[in-house]
Short mmCIF file of C-alpha atoms in Angstrom, two decimals:
data_model
loop_
_atom_site.label_atom_id
_atom_site.label_comp_id
_atom_site.label_asym_id
_atom_site.label_seq_id
_atom_site.Cartn_x
_atom_site.Cartn_y
_atom_site.Cartn_z
CA MET A 1 111.18 -100.99 154.96
CA VAL A 2 113.44 -100.78 157.70
CA ASN A 3 112.78 -98.90 161.06
CA LEU A 4 116.02 -97.15 161.77
CA SER A 5 114.07 -95.15 164.76
CA ILE A 6 115.85 -95.38 168.22
CA ASP A 7 114.43 -95.04 171.22
CA MET A 8 117.23 -92.78 173.39
CA ASN A 9 115.55 -93.54 176.49
CA ASP A 10 116.92 -96.82 176.24
CA TYR A 11 120.52 -95.71 176.11
CA THR A 12 120.50 -93.04 178.88
CA LYS A 13 119.28 -95.38 181.60
CA PRO A 14 121.19 -95.28 184.52
CA SER A 15 120.76 -98.73 184.67
CA SER A 16 122.51 -99.06 181.19
CA LEU A 17 126.32 -99.16 180.83
CA PHE A 18 126.39 -98.45 176.97
CA GLY A 19 124.04 -95.35 177.36
CA GLN A 20 125.82 -94.15 180.08
CA ARG A 21 129.33 -94.03 178.17
CA PHE A 22 126.89 -92.58 174.99
CA PHE A 23 125.89 -89.49 177.65
CA ILE A 24 129.29 -88.66 178.54
CA SER A 25 130.92 -88.68 174.91
CA ILE A 26 127.68 -86.00 173.85
CA ILE A 27 128.92 -84.40 176.31
CA VAL A 28 132.82 -84.39 176.23
CA ALA A 29 132.54 -83.84 172.10
CA ILE A 30 130.37 -80.37 173.03
CA LEU A 31 133.05 -79.15 175.72
CA VAL A 32 135.81 -79.70 172.92
CA ILE A 33 134.08 -78.07 170.26
CA ALA A 34 133.11 -74.89 172.53
CA THR A 35 136.55 -74.56 173.08
CA LEU A 36 137.77 -74.25 169.48
CA PRO A 37 138.61 -70.96 167.89
CA PHE A 38 135.80 -69.50 166.20
CA ARG A 39 136.79 -68.15 162.50
CA ASP A 40 134.48 -66.26 160.36
CA VAL A 41 134.77 -68.50 156.51
CA ASN A 42 133.64 -65.33 154.84
CA ALA A 43 136.17 -63.15 156.21
CA GLN A 44 138.84 -62.10 154.06
CA ALA A 45 142.13 -60.15 153.90
CA THR A 46 141.30 -56.30 152.44
CA THR A 47 142.73 -56.02 149.63
CA TYR A 48 143.80 -52.82 147.49
CA PRO A 49 144.64 -51.54 144.46
CA GLU A 50 148.51 -50.85 143.81
CA TYR A 51 150.10 -47.40 142.11
CA VAL A 52 153.56 -47.74 140.58
CA VAL A 53 156.02 -44.63 141.47
CA VAL A 54 157.26 -42.95 138.70
CA PRO A 55 159.61 -40.32 138.73
CA GLY A 56 159.00 -37.19 140.14
CA ASP A 57 156.08 -38.88 142.63
CA THR A 58 156.17 -37.75 146.72
CA LEU A 59 154.26 -39.33 149.76
CA SER A 60 152.53 -36.43 149.41
CA TRP A 61 151.06 -36.35 146.08
CA ILE A 62 150.16 -39.76 145.74
CA ALA A 63 147.85 -39.29 148.72
CA LEU A 64 146.51 -36.40 147.35
CA ARG A 65 145.84 -37.72 143.71
CA PHE A 66 143.92 -40.38 145.28
CA ASP A 67 142.09 -38.75 147.67
CA SER A 68 143.55 -40.37 151.02
CA THR A 69 146.03 -38.83 153.44
CA LEU A 70 149.17 -38.82 154.48
CA ASP A 71 149.03 -41.00 157.84
CA GLU A 72 146.60 -43.73 155.65
CA LEU A 73 149.21 -44.13 152.95
CA LEU A 74 151.94 -44.34 155.17
CA ALA A 75 150.50 -47.14 157.52
CA VAL A 76 148.72 -49.38 155.01
CA ASN A 77 151.91 -49.52 153.64
CA GLY A 78 154.20 -49.71 156.79
CA LEU A 79 156.20 -46.57 155.99
CA ASP A 80 157.09 -43.85 157.73
CA GLU A 81 157.62 -39.75 156.30
CA ASN A 82 160.97 -40.67 155.74
CA SER A 83 160.83 -43.16 153.64
CA MET A 84 162.50 -43.24 150.08
CA LEU A 85 160.58 -43.99 146.77
CA ARG A 86 161.56 -45.13 143.95
CA PRO A 87 160.37 -45.61 140.36
CA GLY A 88 158.93 -48.97 140.04
CA ASP A 89 158.10 -49.00 144.16
CA ARG A 90 154.41 -50.32 144.31
CA LEU A 91 151.94 -48.47 146.95
CA LYS A 92 148.80 -49.70 148.13
CA ILE A 93 146.23 -47.29 148.03
CA PRO A 94 143.84 -46.85 150.99
CA SER A 95 141.07 -44.59 150.25
CA LEU A 96 140.43 -47.63 147.36
CA ALA A 97 139.85 -50.25 149.25
CA GLY A 98 138.12 -53.64 148.35
CA MET A 99 139.71 -53.12 144.70
CA GLN A 100 142.72 -54.64 143.41
CA GLY A 101 144.91 -54.71 140.56
CA ILE A 102 147.39 -52.57 139.04
CA LEU A 103 146.46 -48.55 138.95
CA THR A 104 146.96 -47.26 135.84
CA THR A 105 145.68 -43.58 133.88
CA GLU A 106 145.01 -43.02 130.39
CA TYR A 107 143.19 -39.72 128.73
CA VAL A 108 139.56 -40.35 127.29
CA GLN A 109 139.73 -40.99 123.79
CA LEU A 110 136.77 -40.46 121.49
CA GLY A 111 134.18 -42.83 121.98
CA SER A 112 134.73 -44.01 125.81
CA SER A 113 132.32 -44.60 128.07
CA LEU A 114 131.32 -46.11 131.63
CA THR A 115 130.30 -49.46 130.31
CA SER A 116 133.47 -49.61 127.30
CA LEU A 117 135.98 -48.77 129.78
CA SER A 118 135.11 -51.68 131.90
CA ARG A 119 134.68 -54.17 128.93
CA ARG A 120 138.25 -53.47 128.37
CA SER A 121 139.79 -53.03 131.48
CA GLN A 122 137.60 -55.66 133.10
CA ALA A 123 136.91 -53.62 136.35
CA GLU A 124 134.04 -53.30 137.39
CA PRO A 125 132.07 -50.16 136.63
CA ALA A 126 131.30 -49.01 140.18
CA ASP A 127 134.91 -49.16 141.05
CA LEU A 128 135.84 -46.88 137.76
CA ILE A 129 133.21 -44.46 139.44
CA ARG A 130 134.71 -44.82 142.72
CA ALA A 131 138.52 -44.53 141.49
CA ASN A 132 137.78 -41.11 138.79
CA ASN A 133 134.87 -39.51 141.52
CA LEU A 134 132.29 -39.64 138.56
CA THR A 135 128.98 -38.31 139.28
CA SER A 136 127.16 -38.34 135.32
CA PRO A 137 128.54 -40.04 132.63
CA SER A 138 129.30 -36.97 130.67
CA GLU A 139 131.90 -36.37 132.95
CA LEU A 140 133.83 -38.86 130.77
CA PHE A 141 134.99 -35.85 127.99
CA ILE A 142 137.93 -36.43 125.87
CA GLY A 143 141.03 -35.55 127.35
CA ARG A 144 140.01 -35.74 130.65
CA GLU A 145 142.54 -37.99 132.60
CA ILE A 146 141.03 -41.39 133.98
CA VAL A 147 142.37 -43.89 136.35
CA LEU A 148 141.63 -47.77 135.40
CA THR A 149 142.66 -50.80 137.11
CA GLN A 150 144.35 -53.95 135.66
CA ILE A 151 144.58 -57.17 137.02
CA GLU A 152 148.20 -58.77 136.46
CA ASN A 153 148.65 -61.46 133.75
CA SER A 154 144.86 -61.07 132.63
CA PRO A 155 144.84 -60.93 128.87
CA ILE A 156 144.96 -58.10 126.60
CA MET A 157 142.05 -56.77 125.35
CA THR A 158 141.00 -55.62 121.78
CA THR A 159 138.00 -53.80 119.86
CA MET A 160 135.99 -56.55 118.12
CA ASN A 161 134.30 -55.52 114.42
CA SER A 162 131.11 -53.95 115.35
CA LEU A 163 128.02 -55.76 114.53
CA ARG A 164 126.47 -54.75 111.41
CA GLN A 165 122.48 -54.17 111.18
CA GLY A 166 120.85 -57.63 111.33
CA GLN A 167 124.19 -59.71 112.55
CA SER A 168 124.01 -61.37 115.53
CA PHE A 169 126.25 -61.41 118.59
CA LEU A 170 126.79 -65.45 117.85
CA GLU A 171 127.35 -64.76 114.26
CA ALA A 172 129.86 -62.12 115.29
CA SER A 173 131.71 -64.32 118.29
CA ILE A 174 132.12 -66.96 115.76
CA LEU A 175 133.52 -65.12 112.87
CA ALA A 176 136.56 -63.67 115.70
CA GLY A 177 136.98 -66.86 116.75
CA GLN A 178 135.40 -66.94 120.22
CA ASN A 179 133.21 -68.87 122.65
CA THR A 180 130.10 -67.21 122.47
CA TRP A 181 128.78 -67.47 126.17
CA SER A 182 132.62 -66.59 127.23
CA LEU A 183 132.79 -63.39 124.94
CA ALA A 184 129.25 -62.03 126.73
CA LYS A 185 130.48 -62.50 130.08
CA THR A 186 133.77 -60.68 128.97
CA ASN A 187 131.41 -57.93 127.76
CA ARG A 188 129.27 -58.20 131.03
CA LEU A 189 125.87 -59.38 128.59
CA GLU A 190 123.45 -61.78 131.00
CA ASN A 191 122.93 -63.09 127.44
CA PRO A 192 124.61 -63.11 123.81
CA LEU A 193 120.79 -62.36 122.36
CA LEU A 194 121.68 -58.43 124.38
CA GLY A 195 124.69 -57.79 121.75
CA LEU A 196 123.72 -54.41 119.83
CA PRO A 197 124.85 -53.01 116.10
CA MET A 198 126.94 -50.10 117.21
CA ASP A 199 128.03 -51.11 120.53
CA THR A 200 131.76 -51.97 121.53
CA TYR A 201 132.85 -55.34 122.33
CA TYR A 202 136.07 -56.61 123.31
CA MET A 203 137.85 -59.50 122.64
CA PRO A 204 141.41 -61.54 124.45
CA SER A 205 144.11 -60.68 121.76
CA GLU A 206 148.04 -60.54 121.63
CA VAL A 207 147.68 -56.86 120.72
CA GLU A 208 146.14 -54.03 122.37
CA SER A 209 143.99 -51.44 120.43
CA PRO A 210 142.70 -48.36 121.70
CA SER A 211 139.78 -47.68 119.86
CA ASN A 212 136.72 -47.11 121.58
CA LEU A 213 134.28 -46.30 119.39
CA ALA A 214 132.72 -49.39 117.06
CA ILE A 215 132.15 -48.05 113.46
CA PRO A 216 131.78 -50.92 110.55
CA GLY A 217 135.08 -50.96 108.72
CA VAL A 218 136.82 -48.19 111.09
CA LYS A 219 139.89 -49.50 113.09
CA GLU A 220 140.82 -46.67 115.28
CA ILE A 221 140.10 -43.12 116.11
CA VAL A 222 143.22 -41.20 118.04
CA VAL A 223 142.86 -37.69 119.13
CA ASP A 224 146.45 -36.93 119.75
CA ASN A 225 148.04 -34.10 121.71
CA LEU A 226 145.34 -34.42 124.48
CA PRO A 227 144.76 -32.82 126.82
CA LEU A 228 143.34 -29.81 124.69
CA ILE A 229 144.61 -26.35 125.36
CA GLN A 230 143.68 -22.89 123.85
CA GLY A 231 145.60 -21.98 121.26
CA ASP A 232 147.36 -25.51 120.78
CA THR A 233 147.25 -27.90 118.10
CA PHE A 234 145.27 -30.74 118.12
CA LEU A 235 145.27 -33.99 115.93
CA ILE A 236 142.57 -36.65 114.89
CA GLU A 237 143.59 -39.78 112.75
CA VAL A 238 141.12 -42.08 111.72
CA THR A 239 142.43 -45.69 110.12
CA SER A 240 139.92 -47.58 108.11
CA GLU A 241 139.76 -51.14 106.95
CA GLU A 242 137.38 -49.83 104.37
CA PRO A 243 136.86 -46.34 102.25
CA VAL A 244 135.53 -44.07 104.62
CA THR A 245 134.60 -40.19 104.55
CA VAL A 246 135.48 -38.34 108.12
CA ARG A 247 134.15 -34.96 109.16
CA ALA A 248 135.01 -33.40 112.31
CA SER A 249 133.91 -30.08 114.23
CA LEU A 250 135.29 -28.62 117.10
CA ALA A 251 134.65 -25.58 118.85
CA GLY A 252 134.07 -24.13 115.23
CA VAL A 253 137.21 -25.77 113.52
CA GLU A 254 136.42 -28.47 111.19
CA PRO A 255 140.01 -30.51 110.32
CA VAL A 256 140.36 -31.12 106.54
CA PHE A 257 140.89 -35.06 106.59
CA ILE A 258 143.73 -36.23 104.22
CA GLU A 259 144.62 -39.79 103.33
CA MET A 260 148.37 -40.39 104.02
CA ASP A 261 148.60 -44.15 103.87
CA GLU A 262 146.14 -46.82 102.88
CA GLY A 263 143.43 -46.67 104.97
CA LEU A 264 144.87 -43.90 107.55
CA GLN A 265 143.73 -39.92 107.21
CA MET A 266 144.73 -37.69 109.63
CA GLY A 267 142.93 -33.73 110.05
CA TYR A 268 144.89 -30.73 111.78
CA GLY A 269 143.46 -28.44 113.60
CA GLY A 270 143.87 -25.45 116.27
CA ILE A 271 142.07 -23.89 118.79
CA ASN A 272 142.06 -20.47 118.85
CA ALA A 273 144.15 -19.27 121.90
CA LEU A 274 141.03 -16.82 123.00
CA THR A 275 138.74 -19.38 122.83
CA GLU A 276 136.86 -19.73 126.32
CA VAL A 277 138.14 -22.32 128.89
CA GLY A 278 135.56 -24.90 129.31
CA VAL A 279 133.84 -28.61 127.78
CA TYR A 280 133.10 -28.02 124.10
CA PRO A 281 131.40 -31.36 121.63
CA LEU A 282 133.72 -32.59 119.62
CA THR A 283 130.81 -33.95 116.38
CA MET A 284 133.00 -36.60 114.29
CA GLU A 285 130.89 -38.17 111.17
CA PHE A 286 131.67 -40.93 109.14
CA THR A 287 130.25 -42.35 105.31
CA ASN A 288 130.73 -45.69 104.27
CA SER A 289 130.92 -46.59 100.32
CA GLU A 290 127.49 -47.21 100.54
CA GLY A 291 126.26 -44.23 101.80
CA ASP A 292 125.80 -45.24 105.82
CA THR A 293 126.36 -42.61 107.95
CA TYR A 294 127.08 -42.52 112.20
CA ARG A 295 127.51 -39.63 113.96
CA PHE A 296 129.03 -39.26 117.48
CA ASP A 297 129.27 -36.74 119.72
CA GLN A 298 131.35 -36.41 123.03
CA TYR A 299 132.94 -33.74 124.92
CA VAL A 300 136.17 -32.37 125.17
CA MET A 301 137.99 -30.18 127.51
CA ILE A 302 139.82 -27.19 126.73
CA SER A 303 141.52 -26.07 129.28
CA SER A 304 143.84 -22.86 130.02
CA GLY A 305 146.76 -22.06 128.23
CA ASN A 306 147.75 -19.76 131.80
CA TYR A 307 148.58 -17.07 129.53
CA VAL A 308 150.30 -13.57 130.86
CA SER A 309 149.74 -9.68 130.13
CA ASP A 310 152.30 -8.75 128.86
CA LYS A 311 152.82 -4.53 129.54
CA PRO A 312 151.21 -2.07 127.21
CA LEU A 313 152.53 -1.44 123.87
CA GLN A 314 153.91 1.68 122.13
CA VAL A 315 154.15 1.34 118.34
CA ASP A 316 153.36 3.42 114.95
CA PRO A 317 149.75 4.09 115.09
CA ALA A 318 149.10 3.13 111.49
CA SER A 319 149.97 -0.34 112.53
CA VAL A 320 146.85 -0.75 115.00
CA GLY A 321 143.00 -0.55 114.40
CA THR A 322 143.33 1.14 110.53
CA GLU A 323 142.22 -0.12 107.22
CA ALA A 324 146.09 -1.21 106.27
CA GLU A 325 146.08 -3.25 109.33
CA GLN A 326 143.20 -5.32 108.24
CA ALA A 327 143.85 -5.28 104.74
CA GLU A 328 147.02 -7.10 105.70
CA ASN A 329 145.41 -9.52 108.20
CA VAL A 330 142.36 -10.44 105.40
CA LYS A 331 145.66 -11.02 103.19
CA PHE A 332 147.68 -13.46 105.52
CA LYS A 333 144.06 -15.39 106.40
CA GLU A 334 143.83 -16.38 102.53
CA ILE A 335 147.41 -17.10 102.07
CA VAL A 336 147.51 -19.89 104.71
CA ALA A 337 143.82 -21.01 104.05
CA PRO A 338 144.76 -23.67 101.30
CA VAL A 339 145.07 -27.22 102.64
CA THR A 340 148.05 -28.91 100.45
CA PRO A 341 146.95 -32.89 100.19
CA VAL A 342 150.91 -33.53 100.55
CA GLN A 343 152.56 -33.66 103.99
CA GLN A 344 156.32 -31.75 103.55
CA TRP A 345 158.39 -32.05 107.08
CA SER A 346 159.13 -35.16 108.98
CA GLY A 347 159.96 -35.70 112.62
CA LEU A 348 160.91 -32.93 115.20
CA TRP A 349 161.24 -29.15 113.69
CA TYR A 350 164.19 -27.48 114.19
CA SER A 351 164.55 -23.89 116.07
CA PRO A 352 164.11 -20.76 113.15
CA ALA A 353 166.67 -18.98 115.45
CA GLN A 354 170.21 -19.94 116.16
CA ASP A 355 168.96 -19.67 120.40
CA ALA A 356 165.76 -22.01 120.67
CA ASP A 357 166.11 -20.29 124.46
CA CYS A 358 166.49 -17.19 123.61
CA ILE A 359 162.70 -16.08 123.45
CA ILE A 360 162.02 -12.52 124.53
CA SER A 361 158.12 -13.00 124.55
CA SER A 362 156.12 -16.27 124.35
CA PHE A 363 152.86 -17.55 122.65
CA GLY A 364 149.26 -16.47 124.07
CA SER A 365 150.25 -13.25 125.61
CA ARG A 366 147.30 -10.95 125.86
CA ARG A 367 148.56 -6.77 124.59
CA THR A 368 147.09 -3.69 123.95
CA TYR A 369 148.70 -1.10 121.94
CA ASN A 370 148.71 2.68 122.23
CA ASP A 371 146.70 2.94 125.11
CA ASP A 372 143.79 1.30 122.74
CA PRO A 373 141.32 -0.63 124.91
CA ARG A 374 140.73 -3.49 122.32
CA LEU A 375 142.10 -6.57 123.91
CA TYR A 376 144.83 -8.86 121.22
CA TYR A 377 147.05 -11.82 122.12
CA HIS A 378 150.45 -12.41 120.69
CA THR A 379 150.26 -15.11 117.97
CA GLY A 380 153.85 -16.32 117.51
CA LEU A 381 156.63 -16.80 119.61
CA ASP A 382 159.06 -14.14 119.38
CA LEU A 383 163.11 -14.96 119.15
CA GLY A 384 165.73 -12.81 119.61
CA TYR A 385 169.36 -12.78 118.97
CA CYS A 386 171.65 -14.00 121.23
CA LYS A 387 173.77 -16.05 119.50
CA GLY A 388 173.38 -14.72 115.61
CA VAL A 389 170.82 -13.33 113.24
CA ASP A 390 170.35 -16.19 110.66
CA VAL A 391 166.77 -16.98 110.10
CA TYR A 392 166.26 -21.17 109.44
CA ALA A 393 163.45 -22.93 107.58
CA PRO A 394 162.56 -25.21 110.81
CA ALA A 395 160.75 -27.78 108.30
CA GLY A 396 160.45 -28.90 104.73
CA GLY A 397 158.16 -26.97 103.04
CA THR A 398 157.18 -24.47 100.09
CA VAL A 399 157.63 -20.76 100.05
CA VAL A 400 154.14 -19.67 99.09
CA GLY A 401 154.23 -15.94 100.20
CA ILE A 402 157.35 -12.79 100.14
CA PHE A 403 155.64 -10.01 101.79
CA PRO A 404 158.13 -6.97 102.24
CA ASP A 405 157.28 -3.57 103.88
CA GLN A 406 154.25 -4.88 105.52
CA VAL A 407 152.80 -2.10 108.22
CA VAL A 408 152.14 -4.79 111.05
CA ARG A 409 154.38 -7.96 109.73
CA GLY A 410 157.45 -5.69 108.11
CA ASN A 411 159.41 -7.71 105.77
CA ALA A 412 157.48 -11.63 106.24
CA ILE A 413 157.95 -15.04 104.74
CA VAL A 414 155.19 -17.39 104.62
CA ILE A 415 156.06 -20.98 104.31
CA ASP A 416 153.41 -23.80 103.33
CA HIS A 417 154.56 -27.29 104.73
CA GLY A 418 151.32 -29.13 103.93
CA LEU A 419 148.37 -30.33 105.49
CA GLY A 420 146.99 -27.19 106.29
CA VAL A 421 150.49 -26.08 108.60
CA TYR A 422 151.73 -22.99 107.47
CA THR A 423 154.65 -20.93 109.40
CA ILE A 424 155.02 -17.12 108.88
CA TYR A 425 158.29 -15.03 109.61
CA MET A 426 157.95 -11.52 110.04
CA HIS A 427 159.90 -8.35 111.24
CA LEU A 428 163.01 -9.26 109.08
CA ALA A 429 165.65 -7.00 108.29
CA SER A 430 166.24 -9.10 104.68
CA ILE A 431 165.01 -12.09 103.32
CA LEU A 432 167.18 -14.48 101.45
CA ILE A 433 164.60 -17.34 99.69
CA GLU A 434 162.69 -16.22 96.51
CA GLU A 435 158.74 -17.67 96.52
CA GLY A 436 158.31 -20.93 95.07
CA ALA A 437 161.65 -22.31 96.56
CA LYS A 438 161.40 -25.62 98.26
CA VAL A 439 162.76 -25.60 101.42
CA GLU A 440 164.86 -28.10 103.49
CA PRO A 441 164.72 -28.04 107.27
CA GLY A 442 167.78 -25.62 108.45
CA GLN A 443 168.19 -23.95 105.50
CA LEU A 444 168.71 -20.08 105.77
CA ILE A 445 165.78 -17.94 105.09
CA GLY A 446 166.24 -14.42 106.11
CA ILE A 447 168.17 -12.02 109.12
CA ILE A 448 166.30 -11.18 111.95
CA GLY A 449 165.44 -7.49 111.87
CA THR A 450 163.19 -4.98 113.55
CA THR A 451 160.65 -4.37 110.51
CA GLY A 452 156.71 -3.50 110.85
CA ARG A 453 154.87 -3.19 114.16
CA SER A 454 158.08 -3.77 116.36
CA THR A 455 160.06 -2.59 119.54
CA GLY A 456 163.24 -4.06 118.92
CA PRO A 457 165.26 -6.27 116.75
CA HIS A 458 163.63 -10.09 117.01
CA LEU A 459 162.32 -12.89 114.85
CA HIS A 460 158.10 -13.69 115.31
CA PHE A 461 157.95 -17.02 114.31
CA GLU A 462 154.15 -18.17 113.97
CA VAL A 463 152.56 -21.56 113.31
CA ASP A 464 149.17 -21.22 111.54
CA ILE A 465 146.76 -24.13 111.49
CA LEU A 466 143.46 -24.01 109.08
CA GLY A 467 144.16 -20.00 109.43
CA THR A 468 144.52 -20.50 113.25
CA PRO A 469 147.38 -19.33 115.23
CA VAL A 470 148.97 -22.29 117.23
CA ASN A 471 151.63 -22.35 120.02
CA PRO A 472 155.18 -22.71 118.08
CA LEU A 473 156.63 -24.47 121.14
CA THR A 474 154.75 -27.72 120.41
CA TRP A 475 155.99 -28.14 117.27
CA LEU A 476 159.61 -27.31 118.39
CA ARG A 477 159.16 -29.86 121.72
CA ARG A 478 157.08 -32.42 120.11
CA ALA A 479 156.98 -34.39 116.61
CA PHE A 480 153.68 -34.84 114.90
CA PRO A 481 152.95 -37.84 112.54
#
């Protein structure tokens, strides 16, 4: 064994020329190192997520949206109060310092949880909590707008087929053509053995999947027309790879699911305009051909329709609070109850009046009659005759009722459009269609009048879903599938 120990005393003796040179070299090296600038190897530049400006945005609104101040927003982006915003501009968000990626927003869908959102967006759960000011998982109710971060050029994520009872994460990943450990990391599993049935897992794909709920055989569940509002329409669409029976319940409404195309079922519903604003459970049950039932509950926010109150109206006393009124209401409730399984409309609806903007009274307004303290609400849209008195069918359907001389509704027509959707036309001067007739969009069906409980010539246009009146303007402004 070679002894590499060195007696330093031999090299530091003044009499030793080598020792003197060695000692001086060490001193010089120390002095040089001491003059070098200090650099913290752990120091990193602060990162910020970026918000992409859309039309209508202002600097003040963006600062408020993300709990920042205008001064902070201007400073971090090198702007001043006179800076102009253009759609597509990117702004760093100072209140979310330390995060990165592009900020996007979406509405919470059925099955969304902090875990599933983190897996799909590949954002840290702590970042999602921070960006959305969450204090409890229950705050992720359906219809809430949430902020997600998306790393540029990151892979698109799609929902995996859920693990069936007895199936391992290893088997599922192999069937999906994915690396087991890489897929486990993507789904924030410390070990593939921790994969559980009915949990939602994601994998890289060329096509994004909006589904957040893992149900065997079910590919996609969408709650349409979010956020939900008092007196408005909602639609639930379920796409499945195998036969499944679907049931749902929300705020006392149970949509009837109709199979539209192979694998697609749709169920329409309407929120009563007098429903209290708040959070309600949406319950859904799925039963497959083997008899297995899966049930899920998630809260849905029902927001205010901001309906106004009309001035007290003076009408014929025989049309308010009488047996005749009650009998008429029961009759119309019964005629709009059946759910025919054929959709008869397509695309955006036409206005039933010649001037769609000639609105006399809006849907949902609160009303009283003849100083009666009982509160009513306006179940339809009152359209005047600014450009003419003709009344048209707004969409395809079948006339299922012709009702002349009604106490409240006057001369009225009822059209069935399928899937539980009906329209009613009231106070007509004359009816120009027969019961049982098939109508096309834009077909003349009547003339505006002032029959029944009416204070002047107008058309009361009503849309009922499963017997519940909903805001007709929604159907005139957007197309439902």
